[in-house]
Amino acid sequence: MRKFSLPILGLGLMFLAACSADRDPKLDTVKRAIDHARCQLTQAAAEFDTLRGFPRSLMPKFKEVDPKDWTSGFFPGSLWEAYRLTGDEQLRTAAERYTDRLEGIQYYKGTHDLGFMVFCSYGQQQAALGDPHSAEVIVEASKSLISRCDPQVGVIRSWDFGEWNYPVIIDNMMNLEMLFWASKHTGDSVYRDVAVRHADITLRNHFRDDASSYHVVSYNDDGTVESRGTFQGYADSSAWARGQGWGLYGYTMCYRETGDEKYLRHAERIADFIMHHPATPEDRIPYWDYNAPDIPDAPRDASAAAVISSALFELSTLVPEAEGRTYFDYAETLLLNLSSDDYLAEKGTNGGFVLMHSVGHWPADSEIDTPLNYADYYYLEAIQRYLTLRGIDPQQL
Ligand code: GLY
């Protein structure tokens, strides 16, 4: 083995000392967040194992759900993300265990949420392990998902409940990512074709002139619009914060997958709406709805902030450098503020969830100012994207 001579060793130590003196405090914040996440998720995975379900939220008390719930994939997905951030094998075995419980859901045709349920769990497992079984599950789930697209209407139907004829919610943009993956994996364009048509029709019908979106657009059987409104937002005409995040993330992803400039332009317009909205508080974590009547006393939605942060990190890589910098800086501000004591839970508290202070469904008086498993999922994804963009290996932090 080659030995360092003393002068070289001395120089090396000086270099290391300089590095630690200059160490970016933002990295310490992120390192602490990863450590909290590892601790919280390890505890939750062990504690809830016997329940056979998936932890979802804490409001009004601990809520655990079965595989058919739209959020079932986020807890396994968070375990995978935490595993990829830490290399902790205990997290990996827990991730596999919880992912396995979702196997049957690939055949479920009762919701559009299959993308969330399967791609956040099996998709993460596939990315981590490259295993053929996960790929088969994802492809089967994609078949189930496109079965919900009536060719006459041209979009994937979101829900089978309610008074609407054919409801499609902005959240549905998130489920398209699985379809793009399925086409790349199988070489069959059928999944991608459905995704592109869905994205195009949604672009036409879901957005207002200021690029904010309606939550629910319902269609008539001939594909014309039956109604535009909301389910989870404050009002039909309001901008529900998480919905703006879903749209931003969805069109950014569609541009990544297709290279179609109209998706990029649209993602930029949504980003502009979010980043320059006058009802944005100083720490940038949005109120649950941009038009909530009790702003500045309205609850914040950490889940919206996490989705927006993750999406903006990706968008920052798809545009010219100066523009990308503004997206990166905004996303970083969100990430660091979510990682502060205002939102990041103390270890051993918060029911094992990582973040506090999200809003699930205000009009139903459900899950208000509570942890939510999808806030944790997109927060961990944002951390991963942040470190990748900075060229930092999370396990060497
Ligand atoms: N997909 C439902 C929600 O965002 O709450």
mmCIF file with all atom_site columns, N, CA and C in Angstrom, residues 41 72-86 91-92 94-100 102 114-135 137-138 174 177-178 181 249 256 310 373-374 376-385 388:
data_model
loop_
_atom_site.group_PDB
_atom_site.id
_atom_site.type_symbol
_atom_site.label_atom_id
_atom_site.label_alt_id
_atom_site.label_comp_id
_atom_site.label_asym_id
_atom_site.label_entity_id
_atom_site.label_seq_id
_atom_site.pdbx_PDB_ins_code
_atom_site.Cartn_x
_atom_site.Cartn_y
_atom_site.Cartn_z
_atom_site.occupancy
_atom_site.B_iso_or_equiv
_atom_site.pdbx_formal_charge
_atom_site.auth_seq_id
_atom_site.auth_comp_id
_atom_site.auth_asym_id
_atom_site.auth_atom_id
_atom_site.pdbx_PDB_model_num
ATOM 1   N N  . LEU A 1 41  ? -39.181 5.734  10.750  1.00 0.00 ? 41  LEU A N  1
ATOM 2   C CA . LEU A 1 41  ? -39.724 4.685  9.885   1.00 0.00 ? 41  LEU A CA 1
ATOM 3   C C  . LEU A 1 41  ? -39.379 3.294  10.412  1.00 0.00 ? 41  LEU A C  1
ATOM 4   N N  . SER A 1 72  ? -51.999 3.465  0.167   1.00 0.00 ? 72  SER A N  1
ATOM 5   C CA . SER A 1 72  ? -51.338 2.253  0.686   1.00 0.00 ? 72  SER A CA 1
ATOM 6   C C  . SER A 1 72  ? -49.888 2.098  0.232   1.00 0.00 ? 72  SER A C  1
ATOM 7   N N  . GLY A 1 73  ? -49.533 2.674  -0.895  1.00 0.00 ? 73  GLY A N  1
ATOM 8   C CA . GLY A 1 73  ? -48.163 2.487  -1.402  1.00 0.00 ? 73  GLY A CA 1
ATOM 9   C C  . GLY A 1 73  ? -47.126 3.409  -0.787  1.00 0.00 ? 73  GLY A C  1
ATOM 10  N N  . PHE A 1 74  ? -47.585 4.440  -0.068  1.00 0.00 ? 74  PHE A N  1
ATOM 11  C CA . PHE A 1 74  ? -46.619 5.458  0.370   1.00 0.00 ? 74  PHE A CA 1
ATOM 12  C C  . PHE A 1 74  ? -45.732 4.991  1.524   1.00 0.00 ? 74  PHE A C  1
ATOM 13  N N  . PHE A 1 75  ? -46.285 4.194  2.434   1.00 0.00 ? 75  PHE A N  1
ATOM 14  C CA . PHE A 1 75  ? -45.441 3.760  3.546   1.00 0.00 ? 75  PHE A CA 1
ATOM 15  C C  . PHE A 1 75  ? -44.332 2.818  3.052   1.00 0.00 ? 75  PHE A C  1
ATOM 16  N N  . PRO A 1 76  ? -44.680 1.777  2.259   1.00 0.00 ? 76  PRO A N  1
ATOM 17  C CA . PRO A 1 76  ? -43.587 0.977  1.699   1.00 0.00 ? 76  PRO A CA 1
ATOM 18  C C  . PRO A 1 76  ? -42.624 1.835  0.864   1.00 0.00 ? 76  PRO A C  1
ATOM 19  N N  . GLY A 1 77  ? -43.192 2.785  0.122   1.00 0.00 ? 77  GLY A N  1
ATOM 20  C CA . GLY A 1 77  ? -42.336 3.654  -0.701  1.00 0.00 ? 77  GLY A CA 1
ATOM 21  C C  . GLY A 1 77  ? -41.377 4.470  0.147   1.00 0.00 ? 77  GLY A C  1
ATOM 22  N N  . SER A 1 78  ? -41.860 4.970  1.277   1.00 0.00 ? 78  SER A N  1
ATOM 23  C CA . SER A 1 78  ? -40.975 5.743  2.161   1.00 0.00 ? 78  SER A CA 1
ATOM 24  C C  . SER A 1 78  ? -39.880 4.850  2.730   1.00 0.00 ? 78  SER A C  1
ATOM 25  N N  . LEU A 1 79  ? -40.237 3.609  3.022   1.00 0.00 ? 79  LEU A N  1
ATOM 26  C CA . LEU A 1 79  ? -39.210 2.678  3.534   1.00 0.00 ? 79  LEU A CA 1
ATOM 27  C C  . LEU A 1 79  ? -38.132 2.458  2.466   1.00 0.00 ? 79  LEU A C  1
ATOM 28  N N  . TRP A 1 80  ? -38.549 2.306  1.221   1.00 0.00 ? 80  TRP A N  1
ATOM 29  C CA . TRP A 1 80  ? -37.562 2.142  0.140   1.00 0.00 ? 80  TRP A CA 1
ATOM 30  C C  . TRP A 1 80  ? -36.691 3.380  0.013   1.00 0.00 ? 80  TRP A C  1
ATOM 31  N N  . GLU A 1 81  ? -37.332 4.539  0.082   1.00 0.00 ? 81  GLU A N  1
ATOM 32  C CA . GLU A 1 81  ? -36.545 5.769  -0.066  1.00 0.00 ? 81  GLU A CA 1
ATOM 33  C C  . GLU A 1 81  ? -35.549 5.914  1.081   1.00 0.00 ? 81  GLU A C  1
ATOM 34  N N  . ALA A 1 82  ? -36.025 5.607  2.296   1.00 0.00 ? 82  ALA A N  1
ATOM 35  C CA . ALA A 1 82  ? -35.124 5.716  3.448   1.00 0.00 ? 82  ALA A CA 1
ATOM 36  C C  . ALA A 1 82  ? -33.986 4.699  3.318   1.00 0.00 ? 82  ALA A C  1
ATOM 37  N N  . TYR A 1 83  ? -34.302 3.535  2.778   1.00 0.00 ? 83  TYR A N  1
ATOM 38  C CA . TYR A 1 83  ? -33.241 2.540  2.552   1.00 0.00 ? 83  TYR A CA 1
ATOM 39  C C  . TYR A 1 83  ? -32.210 3.086  1.562   1.00 0.00 ? 83  TYR A C  1
ATOM 40  N N  . ARG A 1 84  ? -32.702 3.702  0.496   1.00 0.00 ? 84  ARG A N  1
ATOM 41  C CA . ARG A 1 84  ? -31.751 4.205  -0.511  1.00 0.00 ? 84  ARG A CA 1
ATOM 42  C C  . ARG A 1 84  ? -30.930 5.365  0.035   1.00 0.00 ? 84  ARG A C  1
ATOM 43  N N  . LEU A 1 85  ? -31.501 6.109  0.975   1.00 0.00 ? 85  LEU A N  1
ATOM 44  C CA . LEU A 1 85  ? -30.752 7.229  1.566   1.00 0.00 ? 85  LEU A CA 1
ATOM 45  C C  . LEU A 1 85  ? -29.734 6.766  2.602   1.00 0.00 ? 85  LEU A C  1
ATOM 46  N N  . THR A 1 86  ? -30.000 5.632  3.231   1.00 0.00 ? 86  THR A N  1
ATOM 47  C CA . THR A 1 86  ? -29.157 5.228  4.372   1.00 0.00 ? 86  THR A CA 1
ATOM 48  C C  . THR A 1 86  ? -28.389 3.926  4.148   1.00 0.00 ? 86  THR A C  1
ATOM 49  N N  . LEU A 1 91  ? -34.233 -1.417 7.101   1.00 0.00 ? 91  LEU A N  1
ATOM 50  C CA . LEU A 1 91  ? -35.271 -0.697 6.348   1.00 0.00 ? 91  LEU A CA 1
ATOM 51  C C  . LEU A 1 91  ? -35.611 -1.441 5.067   1.00 0.00 ? 91  LEU A C  1
ATOM 52  N N  . ARG A 1 92  ? -34.600 -2.027 4.471   1.00 0.00 ? 92  ARG A N  1
ATOM 53  C CA . ARG A 1 92  ? -34.844 -2.759 3.227   1.00 0.00 ? 92  ARG A CA 1
ATOM 54  C C  . ARG A 1 92  ? -35.744 -3.979 3.472   1.00 0.00 ? 92  ARG A C  1
ATOM 55  N N  . ALA A 1 94  ? -37.871 -4.373 5.828   1.00 0.00 ? 94  ALA A N  1
ATOM 56  C CA . ALA A 1 94  ? -39.222 -3.860 6.130   1.00 0.00 ? 94  ALA A CA 1
ATOM 57  C C  . ALA A 1 94  ? -39.905 -3.403 4.840   1.00 0.00 ? 94  ALA A C  1
ATOM 58  N N  . ALA A 1 95  ? -39.153 -2.747 3.972   1.00 0.00 ? 95  ALA A N  1
ATOM 59  C CA . ALA A 1 95  ? -39.727 -2.257 2.706   1.00 0.00 ? 95  ALA A CA 1
ATOM 60  C C  . ALA A 1 95  ? -40.249 -3.438 1.878   1.00 0.00 ? 95  ALA A C  1
ATOM 61  N N  . GLU A 1 96  ? -39.482 -4.499 1.824   1.00 0.00 ? 96  GLU A N  1
ATOM 62  C CA . GLU A 1 96  ? -39.920 -5.671 1.041   1.00 0.00 ? 96  GLU A CA 1
ATOM 63  C C  . GLU A 1 96  ? -41.178 -6.284 1.651   1.00 0.00 ? 96  GLU A C  1
ATOM 64  N N  . ARG A 1 97  ? -41.187 -6.349 2.950   1.00 0.00 ? 97  ARG A N  1
ATOM 65  C CA . ARG A 1 97  ? -42.327 -6.948 3.655   1.00 0.00 ? 97  ARG A CA 1
ATOM 66  C C  . ARG A 1 97  ? -43.616 -6.160 3.375   1.00 0.00 ? 97  ARG A C  1
ATOM 67  N N  . TYR A 1 98  ? -43.528 -4.853 3.521   1.00 0.00 ? 98  TYR A N  1
ATOM 68  C CA . TYR A 1 98  ? -44.736 -4.029 3.319   1.00 0.00 ? 98  TYR A CA 1
ATOM 69  C C  . TYR A 1 98  ? -45.112 -3.968 1.839   1.00 0.00 ? 98  TYR A C  1
ATOM 70  N N  . THR A 1 99  ? -44.148 -3.997 0.958   1.00 0.00 ? 99  THR A N  1
ATOM 71  C CA . THR A 1 99  ? -44.462 -3.981 -0.478  1.00 0.00 ? 99  THR A CA 1
ATOM 72  C C  . THR A 1 99  ? -45.211 -5.252 -0.869  1.00 0.00 ? 99  THR A C  1
ATOM 73  N N  . ASP A 1 100 ? -44.735 -6.380 -0.360  1.00 0.00 ? 100 ASP A N  1
ATOM 74  C CA . ASP A 1 100 ? -45.384 -7.677 -0.640  1.00 0.00 ? 100 ASP A CA 1
ATOM 75  C C  . ASP A 1 100 ? -46.883 -7.669 -0.362  1.00 0.00 ? 100 ASP A C  1
ATOM 76  N N  . LEU A 1 102 ? -48.948 -5.622 -0.970  1.00 0.00 ? 102 LEU A N  1
ATOM 77  C CA . LEU A 1 102 ? -49.735 -4.935 -2.005  1.00 0.00 ? 102 LEU A CA 1
ATOM 78  C C  . LEU A 1 102 ? -49.872 -5.753 -3.281  1.00 0.00 ? 102 LEU A C  1
ATOM 79  N N  . LEU A 1 114 ? -54.028 3.555  -8.749  1.00 0.00 ? 114 LEU A N  1
ATOM 80  C CA . LEU A 1 114 ? -53.066 2.451  -8.871  1.00 0.00 ? 114 LEU A CA 1
ATOM 81  C C  . LEU A 1 114 ? -51.629 2.929  -9.051  1.00 0.00 ? 114 LEU A C  1
ATOM 82  N N  . GLY A 1 115 ? -51.477 4.069  -9.687  1.00 0.00 ? 115 GLY A N  1
ATOM 83  C CA . GLY A 1 115 ? -50.121 4.603  -9.861  1.00 0.00 ? 115 GLY A CA 1
ATOM 84  C C  . GLY A 1 115 ? -49.491 4.902  -8.519  1.00 0.00 ? 115 GLY A C  1
ATOM 85  N N  . PHE A 1 116 ? -50.226 5.620  -7.662  1.00 0.00 ? 116 PHE A N  1
ATOM 86  C CA . PHE A 1 116 ? -49.722 5.901  -6.314  1.00 0.00 ? 116 PHE A CA 1
ATOM 87  C C  . PHE A 1 116 ? -49.444 4.587  -5.577  1.00 0.00 ? 116 PHE A C  1
ATOM 88  N N  . MET A 1 117 ? -50.422 3.679  -5.645  1.00 0.00 ? 117 MET A N  1
ATOM 89  C CA . MET A 1 117 ? -50.340 2.462  -4.818  1.00 0.00 ? 117 MET A CA 1
ATOM 90  C C  . MET A 1 117 ? -49.213 1.536  -5.265  1.00 0.00 ? 117 MET A C  1
ATOM 91  N N  . VAL A 1 118 ? -49.083 1.370  -6.562  1.00 0.00 ? 118 VAL A N  1
ATOM 92  C CA . VAL A 1 118 ? -48.125 0.377  -7.069  1.00 0.00 ? 118 VAL A CA 1
ATOM 93  C C  . VAL A 1 118 ? -46.785 0.990  -7.462  1.00 0.00 ? 118 VAL A C  1
ATOM 94  N N  . PHE A 1 119 ? -46.817 2.183  -8.076  1.00 0.00 ? 119 PHE A N  1
ATOM 95  C CA . PHE A 1 119 ? -45.529 2.700  -8.552  1.00 0.00 ? 119 PHE A CA 1
ATOM 96  C C  . PHE A 1 119 ? -44.687 3.268  -7.412  1.00 0.00 ? 119 PHE A C  1
ATOM 97  N N  . CYS A 1 120 ? -45.346 3.734  -6.334  1.00 0.00 ? 120 CYS A N  1
ATOM 98  C CA . CYS A 1 120 ? -44.566 4.233  -5.192  1.00 0.00 ? 120 CYS A CA 1
ATOM 99  C C  . CYS A 1 120 ? -44.009 3.083  -4.353  1.00 0.00 ? 120 CYS A C  1
ATOM 100 N N  . SER A 1 121 ? -44.573 1.902  -4.483  1.00 0.00 ? 121 SER A N  1
ATOM 101 C CA . SER A 1 121 ? -44.088 0.750  -3.705  1.00 0.00 ? 121 SER A CA 1
ATOM 102 C C  . SER A 1 121 ? -43.256 -0.171 -4.612  1.00 0.00 ? 121 SER A C  1
ATOM 103 N N  . TYR A 1 122 ? -43.928 -0.865 -5.521  1.00 0.00 ? 122 TYR A N  1
ATOM 104 C CA . TYR A 1 122 ? -43.195 -1.762 -6.431  1.00 0.00 ? 122 TYR A CA 1
ATOM 105 C C  . TYR A 1 122 ? -42.255 -0.974 -7.351  1.00 0.00 ? 122 TYR A C  1
ATOM 106 N N  . GLY A 1 123 ? -42.637 0.233  -7.700  1.00 0.00 ? 123 GLY A N  1
ATOM 107 C CA . GLY A 1 123 ? -41.753 1.046  -8.547  1.00 0.00 ? 123 GLY A CA 1
ATOM 108 C C  . GLY A 1 123 ? -40.443 1.337  -7.828  1.00 0.00 ? 123 GLY A C  1
ATOM 109 N N  . GLN A 1 124 ? -40.556 1.677  -6.534  1.00 0.00 ? 124 GLN A N  1
ATOM 110 C CA . GLN A 1 124 ? -39.339 1.925  -5.739  1.00 0.00 ? 124 GLN A CA 1
ATOM 111 C C  . GLN A 1 124 ? -38.546 0.635  -5.560  1.00 0.00 ? 124 GLN A C  1
ATOM 112 N N  . GLN A 1 125 ? -39.276 -0.462 -5.366  1.00 0.00 ? 125 GLN A N  1
ATOM 113 C CA . GLN A 1 125 ? -38.582 -1.749 -5.186  1.00 0.00 ? 125 GLN A CA 1
ATOM 114 C C  . GLN A 1 125 ? -37.832 -2.112 -6.479  1.00 0.00 ? 125 GLN A C  1
ATOM 115 N N  . GLN A 1 126 ? -38.490 -1.876 -7.607  1.00 0.00 ? 126 GLN A N  1
ATOM 116 C CA . GLN A 1 126 ? -37.859 -2.171 -8.893  1.00 0.00 ? 126 GLN A CA 1
ATOM 117 C C  . GLN A 1 126 ? -36.617 -1.299 -9.083  1.00 0.00 ? 126 GLN A C  1
ATOM 118 N N  . ALA A 1 127 ? -36.732 -0.021 -8.707  1.00 0.00 ? 127 ALA A N  1
ATOM 119 C CA . ALA A 1 127 ? -35.584 0.875  -8.862  1.00 0.00 ? 127 ALA A CA 1
ATOM 120 C C  . ALA A 1 127 ? -34.427 0.451  -7.958  1.00 0.00 ? 127 ALA A C  1
ATOM 121 N N  . ALA A 1 128 ? -34.777 -0.055 -6.779  1.00 0.00 ? 128 ALA A N  1
ATOM 122 C CA . ALA A 1 128 ? -33.716 -0.440 -5.831  1.00 0.00 ? 128 ALA A CA 1
ATOM 123 C C  . ALA A 1 128 ? -33.099 -1.788 -6.184  1.00 0.00 ? 128 ALA A C  1
ATOM 124 N N  . LEU A 1 129 ? -33.929 -2.745 -6.608  1.00 0.00 ? 129 LEU A N  1
ATOM 125 C CA . LEU A 1 129 ? -33.438 -4.117 -6.783  1.00 0.00 ? 129 LEU A CA 1
ATOM 126 C C  . LEU A 1 129 ? -33.365 -4.563 -8.236  1.00 0.00 ? 129 LEU A C  1
ATOM 127 N N  . GLY A 1 130 ? -34.108 -3.878 -9.107  1.00 0.00 ? 130 GLY A N  1
ATOM 128 C CA . GLY A 1 130 ? -34.163 -4.301 -10.512 1.00 0.00 ? 130 GLY A CA 1
ATOM 129 C C  . GLY A 1 130 ? -34.765 -5.684 -10.668 1.00 0.00 ? 130 GLY A C  1
ATOM 130 N N  . ASP A 1 131 ? -35.679 -6.058 -9.801  1.00 0.00 ? 131 ASP A N  1
ATOM 131 C CA . ASP A 1 131 ? -36.196 -7.437 -9.831  1.00 0.00 ? 131 ASP A CA 1
ATOM 132 C C  . ASP A 1 131 ? -37.333 -7.604 -10.846 1.00 0.00 ? 131 ASP A C  1
ATOM 133 N N  . PRO A 1 132 ? -37.346 -8.720 -11.557 1.00 0.00 ? 132 PRO A N  1
ATOM 134 C CA . PRO A 1 132 ? -38.384 -8.939 -12.580 1.00 0.00 ? 132 PRO A CA 1
ATOM 135 C C  . PRO A 1 132 ? -39.788 -9.019 -12.002 1.00 0.00 ? 132 PRO A C  1
ATOM 136 N N  . HIS A 1 133 ? -39.923 -9.514 -10.775 1.00 0.00 ? 133 HIS A N  1
ATOM 137 C CA . HIS A 1 133 ? -41.269 -9.635 -10.211 1.00 0.00 ? 133 HIS A CA 1
ATOM 138 C C  . HIS A 1 133 ? -41.923 -8.261 -10.059 1.00 0.00 ? 133 HIS A C  1
ATOM 139 N N  . SER A 1 134 ? -41.193 -7.305 -9.553  1.00 0.00 ? 134 SER A N  1
ATOM 140 C CA . SER A 1 134 ? -41.763 -5.950 -9.417  1.00 0.00 ? 134 SER A CA 1
ATOM 141 C C  . SER A 1 134 ? -42.201 -5.437 -10.778 1.00 0.00 ? 134 SER A C  1
ATOM 142 N N  . ALA A 1 135 ? -41.382 -5.686 -11.792 1.00 0.00 ? 135 ALA A N  1
ATOM 143 C CA . ALA A 1 135 ? -41.722 -5.215 -13.140 1.00 0.00 ? 135 ALA A CA 1
ATOM 144 C C  . ALA A 1 135 ? -43.034 -5.838 -13.601 1.00 0.00 ? 135 ALA A C  1
ATOM 145 N N  . VAL A 1 137 ? -45.518 -6.881 -11.766 1.00 0.00 ? 137 VAL A N  1
ATOM 146 C CA . VAL A 1 137 ? -46.622 -6.273 -11.009 1.00 0.00 ? 137 VAL A CA 1
ATOM 147 C C  . VAL A 1 137 ? -46.954 -4.893 -11.592 1.00 0.00 ? 137 VAL A C  1
ATOM 148 N N  . ILE A 1 138 ? -45.928 -4.124 -11.908 1.00 0.00 ? 138 ILE A N  1
ATOM 149 C CA . ILE A 1 138 ? -46.153 -2.762 -12.429 1.00 0.00 ? 138 ILE A CA 1
ATOM 150 C C  . ILE A 1 138 ? -46.878 -2.824 -13.780 1.00 0.00 ? 138 ILE A C  1
ATOM 151 N N  . MET A 1 174 ? -50.507 12.182 -11.615 1.00 0.00 ? 174 MET A N  1
ATOM 152 C CA . MET A 1 174 ? -49.412 11.467 -10.938 1.00 0.00 ? 174 MET A CA 1
ATOM 153 C C  . MET A 1 174 ? -49.374 9.992  -11.330 1.00 0.00 ? 174 MET A C  1
ATOM 154 N N  . GLU A 1 177 ? -47.130 8.322  -14.534 1.00 0.00 ? 177 GLU A N  1
ATOM 155 C CA . GLU A 1 177 ? -45.700 7.959  -14.556 1.00 0.00 ? 177 GLU A CA 1
ATOM 156 C C  . GLU A 1 177 ? -45.521 6.442  -14.694 1.00 0.00 ? 177 GLU A C  1
ATOM 157 N N  . MET A 1 178 ? -46.390 5.716  -14.032 1.00 0.00 ? 178 MET A N  1
ATOM 158 C CA . MET A 1 178 ? -46.319 4.249  -14.112 1.00 0.00 ? 178 MET A CA 1
ATOM 159 C C  . MET A 1 178 ? -46.553 3.781  -15.551 1.00 0.00 ? 178 MET A C  1
ATOM 160 N N  . TRP A 1 181 ? -43.543 4.202  -17.680 1.00 0.00 ? 181 TRP A N  1
ATOM 161 C CA . TRP A 1 181 ? -42.564 3.159  -17.333 1.00 0.00 ? 181 TRP A CA 1
ATOM 162 C C  . TRP A 1 181 ? -42.948 1.829  -17.991 1.00 0.00 ? 181 TRP A C  1
ATOM 163 N N  . TYR A 1 249 ? -45.985 18.602 -10.654 1.00 0.00 ? 249 TYR A N  1
ATOM 164 C CA . TYR A 1 249 ? -45.193 17.369 -10.692 1.00 0.00 ? 249 TYR A CA 1
ATOM 165 C C  . TYR A 1 249 ? -45.549 16.571 -11.953 1.00 0.00 ? 249 TYR A C  1
ATOM 166 N N  . ARG A 1 256 ? -40.400 15.233 -19.039 1.00 0.00 ? 256 ARG A N  1
ATOM 167 C CA . ARG A 1 256 ? -39.246 14.316 -18.933 1.00 0.00 ? 256 ARG A CA 1
ATOM 168 C C  . ARG A 1 256 ? -39.461 13.082 -19.815 1.00 0.00 ? 256 ARG A C  1
ATOM 169 N N  . SER A 1 310 ? -40.153 18.530 -4.490  1.00 0.00 ? 310 SER A N  1
ATOM 170 C CA . SER A 1 310 ? -39.615 17.456 -5.322  1.00 0.00 ? 310 SER A CA 1
ATOM 171 C C  . SER A 1 310 ? -39.767 17.786 -6.815  1.00 0.00 ? 310 SER A C  1
ATOM 172 N N  . ASN A 1 373 ? -48.884 10.039 5.308   1.00 0.00 ? 373 ASN A N  1
ATOM 173 C CA . ASN A 1 373 ? -47.796 9.212  4.766   1.00 0.00 ? 373 ASN A CA 1
ATOM 174 C C  . ASN A 1 373 ? -47.269 9.728  3.424   1.00 0.00 ? 373 ASN A C  1
ATOM 175 N N  . TYR A 1 374 ? -48.105 10.421 2.651   1.00 0.00 ? 374 TYR A N  1
ATOM 176 C CA . TYR A 1 374 ? -47.596 10.903 1.367   1.00 0.00 ? 374 TYR A CA 1
ATOM 177 C C  . TYR A 1 374 ? -46.749 12.164 1.515   1.00 0.00 ? 374 TYR A C  1
ATOM 178 N N  . ASP A 1 376 ? -44.543 12.395 3.851   1.00 0.00 ? 376 ASP A N  1
ATOM 179 C CA . ASP A 1 376 ? -43.232 11.777 4.108   1.00 0.00 ? 376 ASP A CA 1
ATOM 180 C C  . ASP A 1 376 ? -42.609 11.254 2.816   1.00 0.00 ? 376 ASP A C  1
ATOM 181 N N  . TYR A 1 377 ? -43.441 10.621 1.986   1.00 0.00 ? 377 TYR A N  1
ATOM 182 C CA . TYR A 1 377 ? -42.915 10.011 0.758   1.00 0.00 ? 377 TYR A CA 1
ATOM 183 C C  . TYR A 1 377 ? -42.267 11.078 -0.149  1.00 0.00 ? 377 TYR A C  1
ATOM 184 N N  . TYR A 1 378 ? -43.002 12.155 -0.411  1.00 0.00 ? 378 TYR A N  1
ATOM 185 C CA . TYR A 1 378 ? -42.458 13.152 -1.349  1.00 0.00 ? 378 TYR A CA 1
ATOM 186 C C  . TYR A 1 378 ? -41.340 13.975 -0.704  1.00 0.00 ? 378 TYR A C  1
ATOM 187 N N  . TYR A 1 379 ? -41.369 14.082 0.605   1.00 0.00 ? 379 TYR A N  1
ATOM 188 C CA . TYR A 1 379 ? -40.271 14.758 1.308   1.00 0.00 ? 379 TYR A CA 1
ATOM 189 C C  . TYR A 1 379 ? -38.964 13.961 1.136   1.00 0.00 ? 379 TYR A C  1
ATOM 190 N N  . LEU A 1 380 ? -39.046 12.657 1.335   1.00 0.00 ? 380 LEU A N  1
ATOM 191 C CA . LEU A 1 380 ? -37.838 11.830 1.182   1.00 0.00 ? 380 LEU A CA 1
ATOM 192 C C  . LEU A 1 380 ? -37.368 11.827 -0.266  1.00 0.00 ? 380 LEU A C  1
ATOM 193 N N  . GLU A 1 381 ? -38.321 11.843 -1.188  1.00 0.00 ? 381 GLU A N  1
ATOM 194 C CA . GLU A 1 381 ? -37.927 11.924 -2.604  1.00 0.00 ? 381 GLU A CA 1
ATOM 195 C C  . GLU A 1 381 ? -37.238 13.263 -2.880  1.00 0.00 ? 381 GLU A C  1
ATOM 196 N N  . ALA A 1 382 ? -37.753 14.343 -2.285  1.00 0.00 ? 382 ALA A N  1
ATOM 197 C CA . ALA A 1 382 ? -37.128 15.659 -2.484  1.00 0.00 ? 382 ALA A CA 1
ATOM 198 C C  . ALA A 1 382 ? -35.704 15.656 -1.927  1.00 0.00 ? 382 ALA A C  1
ATOM 199 N N  . ILE A 1 383 ? -35.501 15.026 -0.789  1.00 0.00 ? 383 ILE A N  1
ATOM 200 C CA . ILE A 1 383 ? -34.144 14.944 -0.225  1.00 0.00 ? 383 ILE A CA 1
ATOM 201 C C  . ILE A 1 383 ? -33.218 14.211 -1.197  1.00 0.00 ? 383 ILE A C  1
ATOM 202 N N  . GLN A 1 384 ? -33.725 13.093 -1.707  1.00 0.00 ? 384 GLN A N  1
ATOM 203 C CA . GLN A 1 384 ? -32.930 12.302 -2.654  1.00 0.00 ? 384 GLN A CA 1
ATOM 204 C C  . GLN A 1 384 ? -32.558 13.152 -3.880  1.00 0.00 ? 384 GLN A C  1
ATOM 205 N N  . ARG A 1 385 ? -33.535 13.847 -4.424  1.00 0.00 ? 385 ARG A N  1
ATOM 206 C CA . ARG A 1 385 ? -33.278 14.660 -5.625  1.00 0.00 ? 385 ARG A CA 1
ATOM 207 C C  . ARG A 1 385 ? -32.302 15.801 -5.317  1.00 0.00 ? 385 ARG A C  1
ATOM 208 N N  . THR A 1 388 ? -28.783 14.411 -5.022  1.00 0.00 ? 388 THR A N  1
ATOM 209 C CA . THR A 1 388 ? -28.300 14.017 -6.356  1.00 0.00 ? 388 THR A CA 1
ATOM 210 C C  . THR A 1 388 ? -27.876 15.250 -7.139  1.00 0.00 ? 388 THR A C  1
#
